[in-house]
Coordinates of C-alpha atoms in Angstrom, one line a residue:
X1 CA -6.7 30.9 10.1
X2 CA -6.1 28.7 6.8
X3 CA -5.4 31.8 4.8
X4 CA -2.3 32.9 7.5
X5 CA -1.3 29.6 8.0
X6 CA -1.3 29.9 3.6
X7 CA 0.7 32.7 3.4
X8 CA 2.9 30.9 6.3
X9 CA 3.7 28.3 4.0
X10 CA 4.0 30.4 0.7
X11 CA 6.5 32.9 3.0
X12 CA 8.6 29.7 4.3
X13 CA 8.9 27.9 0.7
X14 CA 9.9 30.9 -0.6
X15 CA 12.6 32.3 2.0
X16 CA 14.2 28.8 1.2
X17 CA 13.9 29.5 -2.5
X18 CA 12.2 26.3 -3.5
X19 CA 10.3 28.0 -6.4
X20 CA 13.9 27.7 -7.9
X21 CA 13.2 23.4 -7.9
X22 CA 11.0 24.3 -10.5
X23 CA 12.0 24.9 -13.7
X24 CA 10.6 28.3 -15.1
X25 CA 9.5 26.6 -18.4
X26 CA 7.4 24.6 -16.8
X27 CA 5.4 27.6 -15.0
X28 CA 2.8 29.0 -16.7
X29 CA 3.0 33.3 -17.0
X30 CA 0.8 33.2 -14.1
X31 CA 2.7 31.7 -11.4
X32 CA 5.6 33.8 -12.6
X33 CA 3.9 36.6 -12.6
X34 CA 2.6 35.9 -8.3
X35 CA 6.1 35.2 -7.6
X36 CA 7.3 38.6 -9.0
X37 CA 4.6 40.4 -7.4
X38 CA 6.0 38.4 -3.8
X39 CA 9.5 40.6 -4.0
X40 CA 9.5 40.9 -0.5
X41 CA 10.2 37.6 0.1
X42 CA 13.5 36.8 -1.7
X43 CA 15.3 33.7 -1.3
X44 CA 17.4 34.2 2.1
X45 CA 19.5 31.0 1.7
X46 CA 21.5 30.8 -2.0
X47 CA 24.7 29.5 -0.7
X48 CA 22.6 25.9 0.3
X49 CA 22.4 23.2 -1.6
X50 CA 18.5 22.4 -3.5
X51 CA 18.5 19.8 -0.5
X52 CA 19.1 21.4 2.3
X53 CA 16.8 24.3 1.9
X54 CA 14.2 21.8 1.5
X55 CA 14.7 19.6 4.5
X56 CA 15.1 23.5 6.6
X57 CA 11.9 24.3 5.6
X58 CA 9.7 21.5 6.6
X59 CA 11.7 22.0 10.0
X60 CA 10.4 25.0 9.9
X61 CA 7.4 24.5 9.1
X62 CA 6.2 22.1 11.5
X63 CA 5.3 18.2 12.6
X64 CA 3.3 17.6 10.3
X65 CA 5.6 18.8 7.5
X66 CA 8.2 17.1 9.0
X67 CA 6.7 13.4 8.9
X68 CA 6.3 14.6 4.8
X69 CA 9.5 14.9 4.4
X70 CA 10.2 11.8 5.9
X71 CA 7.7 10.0 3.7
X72 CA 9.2 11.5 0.7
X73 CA 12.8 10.7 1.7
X74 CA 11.4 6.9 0.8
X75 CA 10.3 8.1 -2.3
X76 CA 13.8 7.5 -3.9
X77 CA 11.6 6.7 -7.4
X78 CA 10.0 10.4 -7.2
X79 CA 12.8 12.1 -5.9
X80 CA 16.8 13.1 -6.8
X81 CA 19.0 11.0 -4.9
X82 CA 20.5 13.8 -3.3
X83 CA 17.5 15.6 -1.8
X84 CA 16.3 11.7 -0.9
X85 CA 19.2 11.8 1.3
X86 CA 18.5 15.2 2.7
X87 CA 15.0 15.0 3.1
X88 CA 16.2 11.1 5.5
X89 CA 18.2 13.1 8.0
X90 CA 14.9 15.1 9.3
X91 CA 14.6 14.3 12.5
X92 CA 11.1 15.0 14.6
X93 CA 12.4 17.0 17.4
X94 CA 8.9 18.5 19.1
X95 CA 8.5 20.4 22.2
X96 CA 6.4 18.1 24.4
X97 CA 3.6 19.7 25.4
X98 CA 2.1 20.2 29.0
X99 CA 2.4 16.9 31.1
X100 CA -0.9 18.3 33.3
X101 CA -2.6 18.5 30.4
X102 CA -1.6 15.2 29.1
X103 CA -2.7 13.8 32.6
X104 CA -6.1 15.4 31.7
X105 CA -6.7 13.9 28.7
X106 CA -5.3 9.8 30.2
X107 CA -8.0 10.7 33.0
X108 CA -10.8 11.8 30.7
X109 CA -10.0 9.5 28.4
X110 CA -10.3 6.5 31.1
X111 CA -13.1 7.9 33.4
X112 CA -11.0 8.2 36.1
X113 CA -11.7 10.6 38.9
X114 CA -8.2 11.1 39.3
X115 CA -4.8 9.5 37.7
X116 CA -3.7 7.6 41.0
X117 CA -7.2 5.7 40.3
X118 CA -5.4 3.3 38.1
X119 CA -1.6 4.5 38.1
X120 CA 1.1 5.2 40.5
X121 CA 4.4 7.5 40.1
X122 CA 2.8 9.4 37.1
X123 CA 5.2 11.7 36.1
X124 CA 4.3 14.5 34.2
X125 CA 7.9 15.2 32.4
X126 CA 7.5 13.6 29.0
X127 CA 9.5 10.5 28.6
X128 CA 9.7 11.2 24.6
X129 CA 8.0 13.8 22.1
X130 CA 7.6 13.4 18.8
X131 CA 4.8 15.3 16.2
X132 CA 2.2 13.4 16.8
X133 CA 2.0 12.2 20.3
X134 CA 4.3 11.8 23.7
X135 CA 4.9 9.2 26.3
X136 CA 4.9 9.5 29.9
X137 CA 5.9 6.9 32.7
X138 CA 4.5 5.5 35.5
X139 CA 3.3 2.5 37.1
X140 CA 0.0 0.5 36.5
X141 CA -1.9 -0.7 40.0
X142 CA -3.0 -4.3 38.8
X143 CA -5.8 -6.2 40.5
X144 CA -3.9 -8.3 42.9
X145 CA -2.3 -5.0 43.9
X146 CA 1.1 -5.9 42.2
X147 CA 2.4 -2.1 40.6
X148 CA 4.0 -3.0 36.8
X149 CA 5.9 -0.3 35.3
X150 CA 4.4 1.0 32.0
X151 CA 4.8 3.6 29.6
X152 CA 1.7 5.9 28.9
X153 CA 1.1 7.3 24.9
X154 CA -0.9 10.3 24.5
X155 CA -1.9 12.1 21.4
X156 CA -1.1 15.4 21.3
X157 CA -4.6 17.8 21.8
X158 CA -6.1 19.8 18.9
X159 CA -3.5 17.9 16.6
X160 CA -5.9 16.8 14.6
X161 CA -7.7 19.9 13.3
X162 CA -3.9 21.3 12.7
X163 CA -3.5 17.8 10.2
X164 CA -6.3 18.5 8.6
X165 CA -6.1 22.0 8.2
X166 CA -2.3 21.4 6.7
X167 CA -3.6 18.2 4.6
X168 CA -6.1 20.4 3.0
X169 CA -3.6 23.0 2.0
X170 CA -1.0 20.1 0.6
X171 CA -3.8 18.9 -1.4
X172 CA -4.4 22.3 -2.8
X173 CA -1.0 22.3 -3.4
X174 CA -0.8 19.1 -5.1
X175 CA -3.3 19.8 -7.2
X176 CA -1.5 23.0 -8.8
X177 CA 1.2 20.6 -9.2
X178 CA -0.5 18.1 -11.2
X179 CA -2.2 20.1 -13.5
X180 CA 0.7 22.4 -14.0
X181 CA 4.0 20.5 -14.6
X182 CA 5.0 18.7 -17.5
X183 CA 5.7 15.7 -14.9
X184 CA 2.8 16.5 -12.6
X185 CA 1.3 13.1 -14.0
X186 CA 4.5 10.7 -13.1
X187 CA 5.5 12.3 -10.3
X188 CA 1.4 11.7 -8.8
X189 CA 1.6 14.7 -6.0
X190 CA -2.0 14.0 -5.2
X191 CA -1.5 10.4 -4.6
X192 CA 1.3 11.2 -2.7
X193 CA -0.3 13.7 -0.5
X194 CA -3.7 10.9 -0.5
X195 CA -1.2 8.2 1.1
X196 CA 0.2 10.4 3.6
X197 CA -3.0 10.9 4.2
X198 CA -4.2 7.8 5.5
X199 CA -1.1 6.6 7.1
X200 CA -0.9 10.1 9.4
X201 CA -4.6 9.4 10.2
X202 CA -3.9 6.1 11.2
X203 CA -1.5 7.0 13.4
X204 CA -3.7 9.2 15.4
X205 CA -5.5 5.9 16.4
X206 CA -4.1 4.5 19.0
X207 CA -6.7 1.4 19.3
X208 CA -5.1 0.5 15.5
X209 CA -1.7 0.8 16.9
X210 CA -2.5 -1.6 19.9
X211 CA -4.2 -4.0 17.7
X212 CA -0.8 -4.5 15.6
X213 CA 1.2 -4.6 18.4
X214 CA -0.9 -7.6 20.0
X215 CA -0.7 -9.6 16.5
X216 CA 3.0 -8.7 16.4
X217 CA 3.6 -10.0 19.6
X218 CA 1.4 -13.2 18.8
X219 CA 3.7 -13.6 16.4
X220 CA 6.9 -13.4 18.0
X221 CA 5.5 -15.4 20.9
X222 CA 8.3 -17.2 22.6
X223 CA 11.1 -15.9 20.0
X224 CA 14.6 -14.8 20.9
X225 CA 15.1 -12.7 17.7
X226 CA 12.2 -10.2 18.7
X227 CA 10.4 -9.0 21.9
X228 CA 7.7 -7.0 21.8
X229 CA 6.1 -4.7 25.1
X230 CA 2.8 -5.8 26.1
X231 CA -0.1 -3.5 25.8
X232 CA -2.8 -3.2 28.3
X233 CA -5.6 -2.8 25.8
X234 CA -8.2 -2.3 29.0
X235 CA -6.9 0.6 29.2
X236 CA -5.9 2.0 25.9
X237 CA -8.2 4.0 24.0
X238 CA -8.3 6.0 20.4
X239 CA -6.1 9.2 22.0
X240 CA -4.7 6.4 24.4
X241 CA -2.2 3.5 24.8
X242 CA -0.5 1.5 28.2
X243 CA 2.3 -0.1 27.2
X244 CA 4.6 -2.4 29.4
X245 CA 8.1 -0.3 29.9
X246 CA 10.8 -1.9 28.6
X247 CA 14.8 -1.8 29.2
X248 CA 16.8 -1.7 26.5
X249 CA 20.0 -0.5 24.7
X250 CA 18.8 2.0 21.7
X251 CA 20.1 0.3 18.8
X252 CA 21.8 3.4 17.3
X253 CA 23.7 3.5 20.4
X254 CA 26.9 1.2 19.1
X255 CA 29.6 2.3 21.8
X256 CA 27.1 1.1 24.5
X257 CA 26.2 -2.0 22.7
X258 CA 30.3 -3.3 22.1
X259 CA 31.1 -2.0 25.9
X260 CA 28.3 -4.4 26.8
X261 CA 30.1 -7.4 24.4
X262 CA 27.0 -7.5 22.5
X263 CA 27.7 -10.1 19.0
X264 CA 27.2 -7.6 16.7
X265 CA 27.6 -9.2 13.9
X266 CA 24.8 -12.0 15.1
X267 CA 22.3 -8.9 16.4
X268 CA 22.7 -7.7 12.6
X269 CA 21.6 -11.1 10.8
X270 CA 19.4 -11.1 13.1
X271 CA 17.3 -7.6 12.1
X272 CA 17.8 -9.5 8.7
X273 CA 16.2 -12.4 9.6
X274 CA 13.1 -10.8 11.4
X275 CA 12.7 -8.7 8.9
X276 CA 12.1 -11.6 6.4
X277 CA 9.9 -13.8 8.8
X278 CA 7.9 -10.7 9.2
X279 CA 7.3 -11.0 5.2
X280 CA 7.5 -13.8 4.1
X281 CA 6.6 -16.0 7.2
X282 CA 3.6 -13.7 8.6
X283 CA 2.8 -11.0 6.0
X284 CA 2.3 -8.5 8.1
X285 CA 5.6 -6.4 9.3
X286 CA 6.7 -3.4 11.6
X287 CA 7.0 -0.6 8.5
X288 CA 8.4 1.6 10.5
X289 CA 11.7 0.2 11.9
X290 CA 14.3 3.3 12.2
X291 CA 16.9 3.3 14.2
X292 CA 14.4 5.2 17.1
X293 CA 12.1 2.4 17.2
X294 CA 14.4 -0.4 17.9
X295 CA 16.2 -1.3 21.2
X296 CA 18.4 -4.1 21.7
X297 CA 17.9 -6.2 25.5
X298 CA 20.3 -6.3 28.0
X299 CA 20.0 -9.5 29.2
X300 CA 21.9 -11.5 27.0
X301 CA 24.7 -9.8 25.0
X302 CA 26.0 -13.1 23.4
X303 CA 22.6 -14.0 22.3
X304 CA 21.3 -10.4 21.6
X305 CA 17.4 -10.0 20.8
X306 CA 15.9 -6.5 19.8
X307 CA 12.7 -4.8 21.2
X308 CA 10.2 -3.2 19.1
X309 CA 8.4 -0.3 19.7
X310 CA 5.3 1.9 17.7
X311 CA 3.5 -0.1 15.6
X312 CA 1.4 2.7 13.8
X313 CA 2.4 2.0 10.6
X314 CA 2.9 -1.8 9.2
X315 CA 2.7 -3.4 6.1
X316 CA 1.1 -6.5 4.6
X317 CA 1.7 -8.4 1.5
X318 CA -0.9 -11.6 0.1
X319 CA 0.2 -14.8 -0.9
X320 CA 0.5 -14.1 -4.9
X321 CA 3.3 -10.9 -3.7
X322 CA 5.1 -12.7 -1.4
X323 CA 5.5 -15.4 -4.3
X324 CA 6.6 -13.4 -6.4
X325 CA 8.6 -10.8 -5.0
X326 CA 10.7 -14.6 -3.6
X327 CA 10.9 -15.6 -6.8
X328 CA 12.2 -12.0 -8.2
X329 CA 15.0 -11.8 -5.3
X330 CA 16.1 -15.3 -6.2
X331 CA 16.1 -14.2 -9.9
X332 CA 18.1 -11.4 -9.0
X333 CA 20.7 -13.5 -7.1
X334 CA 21.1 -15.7 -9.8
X335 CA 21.2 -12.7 -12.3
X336 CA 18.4 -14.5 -14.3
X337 CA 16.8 -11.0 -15.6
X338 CA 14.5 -12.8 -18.2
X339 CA 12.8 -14.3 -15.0
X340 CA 12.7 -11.0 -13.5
X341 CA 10.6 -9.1 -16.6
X342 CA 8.5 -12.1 -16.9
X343 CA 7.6 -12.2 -12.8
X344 CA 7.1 -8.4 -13.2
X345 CA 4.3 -9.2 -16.3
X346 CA 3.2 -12.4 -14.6
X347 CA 2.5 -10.2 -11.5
X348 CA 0.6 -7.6 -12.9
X349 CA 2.7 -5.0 -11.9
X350 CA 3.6 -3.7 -15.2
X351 CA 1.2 -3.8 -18.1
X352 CA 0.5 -7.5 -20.2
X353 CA 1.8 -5.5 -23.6
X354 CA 5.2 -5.2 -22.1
X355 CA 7.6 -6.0 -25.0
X356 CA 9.6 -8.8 -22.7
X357 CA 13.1 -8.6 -24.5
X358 CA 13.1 -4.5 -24.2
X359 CA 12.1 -4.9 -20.3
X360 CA 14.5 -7.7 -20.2
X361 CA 17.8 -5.9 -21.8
X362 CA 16.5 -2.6 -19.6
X363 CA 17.2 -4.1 -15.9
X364 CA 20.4 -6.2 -17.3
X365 CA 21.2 -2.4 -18.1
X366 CA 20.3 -1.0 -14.5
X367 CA 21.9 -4.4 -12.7
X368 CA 25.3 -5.6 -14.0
X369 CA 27.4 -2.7 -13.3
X370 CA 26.2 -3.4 -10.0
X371 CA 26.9 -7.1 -9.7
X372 CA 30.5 -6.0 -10.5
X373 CA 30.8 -5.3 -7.1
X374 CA 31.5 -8.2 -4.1
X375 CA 28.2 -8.9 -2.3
X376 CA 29.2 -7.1 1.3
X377 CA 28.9 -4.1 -1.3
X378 CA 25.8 -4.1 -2.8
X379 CA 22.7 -2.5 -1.5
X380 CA 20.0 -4.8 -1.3
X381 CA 17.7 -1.6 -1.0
X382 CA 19.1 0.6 -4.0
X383 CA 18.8 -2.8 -6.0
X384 CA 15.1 -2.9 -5.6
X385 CA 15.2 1.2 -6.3
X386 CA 16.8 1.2 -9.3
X387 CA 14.5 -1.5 -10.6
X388 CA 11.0 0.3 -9.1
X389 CA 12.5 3.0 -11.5
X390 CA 13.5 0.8 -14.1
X391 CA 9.7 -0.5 -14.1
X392 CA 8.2 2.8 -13.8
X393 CA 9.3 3.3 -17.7
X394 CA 7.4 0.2 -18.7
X395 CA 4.3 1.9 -16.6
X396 CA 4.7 0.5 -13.9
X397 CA 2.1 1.1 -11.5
X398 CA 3.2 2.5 -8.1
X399 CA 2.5 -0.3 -5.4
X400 CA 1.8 1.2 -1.9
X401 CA 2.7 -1.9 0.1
X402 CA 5.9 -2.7 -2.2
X403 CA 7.0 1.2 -1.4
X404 CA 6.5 0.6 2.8
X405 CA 8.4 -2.7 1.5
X406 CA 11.2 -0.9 -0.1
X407 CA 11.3 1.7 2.9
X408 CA 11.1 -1.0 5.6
X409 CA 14.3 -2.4 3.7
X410 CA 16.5 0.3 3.7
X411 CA 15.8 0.8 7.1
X412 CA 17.0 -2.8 8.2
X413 CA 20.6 -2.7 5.6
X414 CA 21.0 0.6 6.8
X415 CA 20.8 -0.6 10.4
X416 CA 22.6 -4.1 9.5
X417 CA 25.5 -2.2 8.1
X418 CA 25.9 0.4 10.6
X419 CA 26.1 -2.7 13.5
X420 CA 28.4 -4.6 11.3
X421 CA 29.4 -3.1 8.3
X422 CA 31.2 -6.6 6.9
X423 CA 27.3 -7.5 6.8
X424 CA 26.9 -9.5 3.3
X425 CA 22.6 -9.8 3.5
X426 CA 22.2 -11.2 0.7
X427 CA 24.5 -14.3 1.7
X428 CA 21.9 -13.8 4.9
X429 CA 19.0 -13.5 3.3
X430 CA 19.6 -16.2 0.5
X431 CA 18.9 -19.0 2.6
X432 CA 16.3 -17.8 4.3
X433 CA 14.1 -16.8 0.6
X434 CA 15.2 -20.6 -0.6
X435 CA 14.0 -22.4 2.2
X436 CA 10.8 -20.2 2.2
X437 CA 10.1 -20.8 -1.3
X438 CA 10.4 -24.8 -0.7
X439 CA 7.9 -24.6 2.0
X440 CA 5.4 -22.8 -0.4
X441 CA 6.2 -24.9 -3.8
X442 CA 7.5 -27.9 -2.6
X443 CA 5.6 -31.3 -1.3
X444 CA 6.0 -29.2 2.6
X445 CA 3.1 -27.3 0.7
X446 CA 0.9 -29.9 -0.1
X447 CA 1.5 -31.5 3.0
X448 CA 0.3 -28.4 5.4
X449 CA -2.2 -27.3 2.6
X450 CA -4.1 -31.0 3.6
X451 CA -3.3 -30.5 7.5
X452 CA -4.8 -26.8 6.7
X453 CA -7.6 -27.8 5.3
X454 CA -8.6 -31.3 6.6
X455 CA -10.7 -29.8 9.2
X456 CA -12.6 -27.9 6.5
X457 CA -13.4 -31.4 4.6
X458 CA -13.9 -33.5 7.2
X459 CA -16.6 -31.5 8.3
X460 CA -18.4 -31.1 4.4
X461 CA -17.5 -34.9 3.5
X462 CA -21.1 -36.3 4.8
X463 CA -22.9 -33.4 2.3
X464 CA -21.0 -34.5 -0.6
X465 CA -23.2 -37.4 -2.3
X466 CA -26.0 -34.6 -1.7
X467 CA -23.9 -32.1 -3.2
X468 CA -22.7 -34.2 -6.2
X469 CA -26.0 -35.2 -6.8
X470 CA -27.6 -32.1 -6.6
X471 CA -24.6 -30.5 -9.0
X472 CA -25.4 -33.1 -11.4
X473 CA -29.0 -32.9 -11.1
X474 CA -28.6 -29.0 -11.7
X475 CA -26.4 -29.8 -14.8
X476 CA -29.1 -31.5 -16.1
X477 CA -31.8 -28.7 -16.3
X478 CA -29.3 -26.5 -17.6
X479 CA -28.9 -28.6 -20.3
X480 CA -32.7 -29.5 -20.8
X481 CA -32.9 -25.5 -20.9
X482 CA -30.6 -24.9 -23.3
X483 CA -31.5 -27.3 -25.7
X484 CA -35.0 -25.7 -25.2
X485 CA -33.7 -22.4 -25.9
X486 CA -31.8 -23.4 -29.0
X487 CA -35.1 -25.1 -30.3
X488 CA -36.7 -21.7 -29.6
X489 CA -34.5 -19.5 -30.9
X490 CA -34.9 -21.9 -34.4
X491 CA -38.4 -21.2 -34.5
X492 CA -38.1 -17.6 -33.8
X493 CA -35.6 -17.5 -37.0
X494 CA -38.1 -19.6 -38.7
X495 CA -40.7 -17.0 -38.0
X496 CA -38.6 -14.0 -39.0
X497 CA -37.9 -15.4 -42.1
X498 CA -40.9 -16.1 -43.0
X499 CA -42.6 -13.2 -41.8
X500 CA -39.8 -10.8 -43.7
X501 CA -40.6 -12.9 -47.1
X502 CA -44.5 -12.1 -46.6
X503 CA -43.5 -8.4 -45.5
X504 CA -41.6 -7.5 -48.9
X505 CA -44.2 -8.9 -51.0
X506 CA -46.8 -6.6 -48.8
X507 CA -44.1 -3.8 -49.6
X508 CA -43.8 -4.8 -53.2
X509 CA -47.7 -4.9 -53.6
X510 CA -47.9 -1.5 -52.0
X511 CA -45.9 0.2 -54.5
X512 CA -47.4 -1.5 -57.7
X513 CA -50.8 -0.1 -55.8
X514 CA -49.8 3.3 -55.5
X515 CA -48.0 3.4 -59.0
X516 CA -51.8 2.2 -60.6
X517 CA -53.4 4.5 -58.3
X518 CA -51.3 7.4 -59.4
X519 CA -51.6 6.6 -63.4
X520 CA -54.9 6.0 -63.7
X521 CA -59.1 6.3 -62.1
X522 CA -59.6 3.9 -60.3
X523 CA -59.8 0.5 -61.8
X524 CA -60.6 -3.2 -61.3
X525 CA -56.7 -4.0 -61.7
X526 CA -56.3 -1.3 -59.2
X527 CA -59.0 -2.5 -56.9
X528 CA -57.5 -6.2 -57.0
X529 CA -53.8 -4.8 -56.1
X530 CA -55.5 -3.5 -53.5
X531 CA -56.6 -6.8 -51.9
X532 CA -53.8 -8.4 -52.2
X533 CA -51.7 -6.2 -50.8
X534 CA -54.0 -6.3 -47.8
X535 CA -54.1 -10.1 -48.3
X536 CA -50.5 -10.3 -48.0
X537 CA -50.1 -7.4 -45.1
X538 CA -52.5 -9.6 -42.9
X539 CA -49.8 -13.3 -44.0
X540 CA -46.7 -10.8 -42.8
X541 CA -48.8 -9.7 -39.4
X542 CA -49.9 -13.3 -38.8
X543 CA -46.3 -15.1 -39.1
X544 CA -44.2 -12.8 -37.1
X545 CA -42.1 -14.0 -33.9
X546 CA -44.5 -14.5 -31.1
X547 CA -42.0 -15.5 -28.6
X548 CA -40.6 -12.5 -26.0
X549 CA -37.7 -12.1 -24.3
X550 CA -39.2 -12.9 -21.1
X551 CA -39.8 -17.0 -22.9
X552 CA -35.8 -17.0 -23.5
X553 CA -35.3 -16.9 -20.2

């Protein structure tokens, strides 16, 4: 199975002549020599762009190649711009699979004798199908008897050992790769491969994906920027998820959206705005927010409000990158690029060597030209691209939740624009980072860290004599313990010395002994040299350092 699902792969790379990304020079004889001896499988497609041929053969090659590409089309600091762009129109078209069988697996899955046990109108057609799972419709029989209509998720069966059995080759892969290429080490194929890893495991757990959907909701409690579908976690499970069914306008769907009167340019400072309260307010945000995954609700078109949808892949950030990715956005606004470098060192994400005036001079480089643009024009996106690569050449460390930042990003000015292209975000976002920064640096902060943590003191403020008097109590014998040690150790120097003057004497007296012994019988002088060196042997034995380690302590 893995060795004809191998020569799959190695037959569909190269049909689309992808060997020919690859500079020959930097193939070793080899690899040139395997794919001369392949003649039979020429490149069929010439006349396509580098691009193209690589986005038709991850179609080709399946789901699980497909989601690849669409991980690497946010990659825009590994790859060429235009196979980026390429590898972003790959859409995940899948045949769904058998509805029957999907009912089997919700009924197994549930221990329910039969589906009617828990829903009602199941229908088996496939609401949606994507690579890893499908949804299905129907209606959830409540306790009271009430029926709530609900959407039904279902992972696709055997998927899993197909993952793994194409992870494992894509390692392999990688792996070649690294060790191989001149730029095997920058461009980090393994790590690549080891993140797509985890997030396509991740998304085969459904129980994760329910779990972020309840905190997003908790978040969005009560908001009319951002509704999100309950989930009926009773009955989700790992290969399982019931979610409320909602009705909305797809957000990619603008002709529907102006027929309806929808304020489009509100709904797009709006994704904006969500977008940074998911960040910066909550740290923990919908990574996954493309165009198929948002909806927009019907029920008030003046005062629109967008639904989300599959949560399986989010992002968080802690307080220290929040700060200072705020502080680097505001920097950027204000064209301050000496701020910038010094956030980026200050952060930690590039090395504490970095020569500050080269780093400095290297973004002004990267960002001016595109400041000479008005604001509506700029991408806020390709900004933080082009300095991600700018970093990268001060060894820069690649920053996984920065990258699902960067992607999340594009996503949302891509969307913004496409609802309202006049959209200027960063006159929207401005305020927004400004006022956030106030809250966290400003007396607001010191106000809600006391209301934060007066619950916390009140409770230890009746164990603090004890504790003060126990910390000064404990300061005490360390100090008692160190004086004792430094009285020891002055001893113990005191010995050595001494014992080291009465062992070179015994050392000198030795060698006067044997020098006697050797040019003459034996004599009283060589008798009396004798004793005394034993004399003064038994003086160096007797003053040596008595105290062991074991005493330091």
């Amino acid at each position: 199975m893995r060795t004809r699902r191998f020569y799959k792969i190695t037959k569909t790379l190269l049909s689309y002549g992808l060997d020919d990304l690859i500079p020959a020079r930097w193939l070793p004889w080899t690899i040139r020599l395997g794919r001369h001896a392949l003649f039979w499988l020429p490149n069929k497609h010439k006349d396509k762009p580098a691009g193209v041929r690589l986005r038709l053969a991850l179609e080709e090659l399946g789901p699980v190649w497909v989601k690849f590409g669409q991980m690497l089309s946010t990659r825009r600091d590994l790859l060429p711009p235009d196979i980026a762009i390429e590898l972003a129109r790959l859409q995940d078209k899948v045949p769904p699979f058998d509805g029957h069988a999907a009912q089997r697996i919700i009924e197994k899955s549930l221990g329910l004798q039969s589906i009617s046990d828990c829903f009602a109108d199941f229908d088996t057609t496939p609401l949606a199908s994507a690579s890893i799972a499908q949804v299905h419709t129907g209606k959830l029989k409540k306790r009271d008897g009430e029926l709530t209509d609900i959407v039904i998720k279902v992972i696709r069966p055997d998927i899993r050992e197909t993952i793994n059995a194409d992870l494992e080759l894509m390692e392999t892969l990688a792996s070649v790769a690294a060790n191989h290429l001149p730029d095997g080490r920058r461009l980090k194929p393994k790590e690549v491969v080891k993140e797509y890893r985890k997030t396509l495991l991740d998304e085969l757990d459904l129980m994760r994906e329910a779990g972020n959907a309840i905190q997003l909701k908790r978040n969005f409690e009560n908001s009319d920027m951002l509704y999100i579908p309950v989930v009926y976690s009773d009955y989700s499970r790992h290969n399982v998820m019931v979610m409320e069914r909602i009705d909305g306008i797809p957000v990619s769907d603008i002709a529907t959206l102006q027929a309806r009167g929808v304020d489009m340019k509100k709904l797009a400072e709006r994704g904006v705005e969500v977008f940074f309260t998911q960040v910066f307010r909550d740290s923990f945000f919908h990574a996954d927010m493309h165009p198929g995954n948002i909806f927009v609700a019907k029920d008030d078109p003046r005062n629109p409000r967008y639904i989300g949808i599959d949560f399986g892949i989010v992002g968080t950030l802690n307080r220290d990158d929040k700060r200072y990715l705020a502080e680097n956005f505001l920097a950027f606004f204000n064209r301050d690029y000496r701020k910038v470098a010094e956030l980026h060192v200050d952060s930690g994400w590039v090395p504490k060597h970095t020569n500050i005036e080269e780093f400095e001079s290297a973004i002004r480089t990267v960002c001016e030209p595109i400041f000479e643009k008005p604001l509506a024009e700029i991408s806020f996106g390709h900004v933080l691209i082009n300095l991600f690569n700018t970093a990268r050449r001060f060894e820069m460390e690649v920053q996984p939740q920065l990258v699902l930042l960067q992607k999340t990003l594009l996503y949302i000015e891509g969307l913004g624009r496409q609802l309202y292209p006049e959209l200027d975000l960063w006159k929207t976002a401005k305020p927004f980072l400004e006022r956030w920064m106030n809250e966290q640096l400003g007396w607001r902060a010191i106000v809600r860290s006391v209301k934060e943590n007066a619950p916390y003191w009140a409770e230890k403020l009746p164990e603090m004599p004890m504790m003060l008097y126990e910390n000064l109590r404990q300061q005490h014998n360390i100090d008692e313990r160190e004086r004792q040690l430094r009285r020891q150790q002055l001893l113990t120097q005191k010995q050595a010395s001494t014992s080291l003057f009465w062992t070179v004497l015994t050392g000198s007296g030795l060698i006067c002994t044997t020098l006697l012994w050797n040019q003459s019988e034996l004599s009283e002088v060589t008798i009396g040299s004798g004793v005394v060196t034993v004399i003064l042997g038994i003086m160096a034995w007797r003053t040596r350092p008595k105290t062991t380690n074991s005493e330091l302590i």
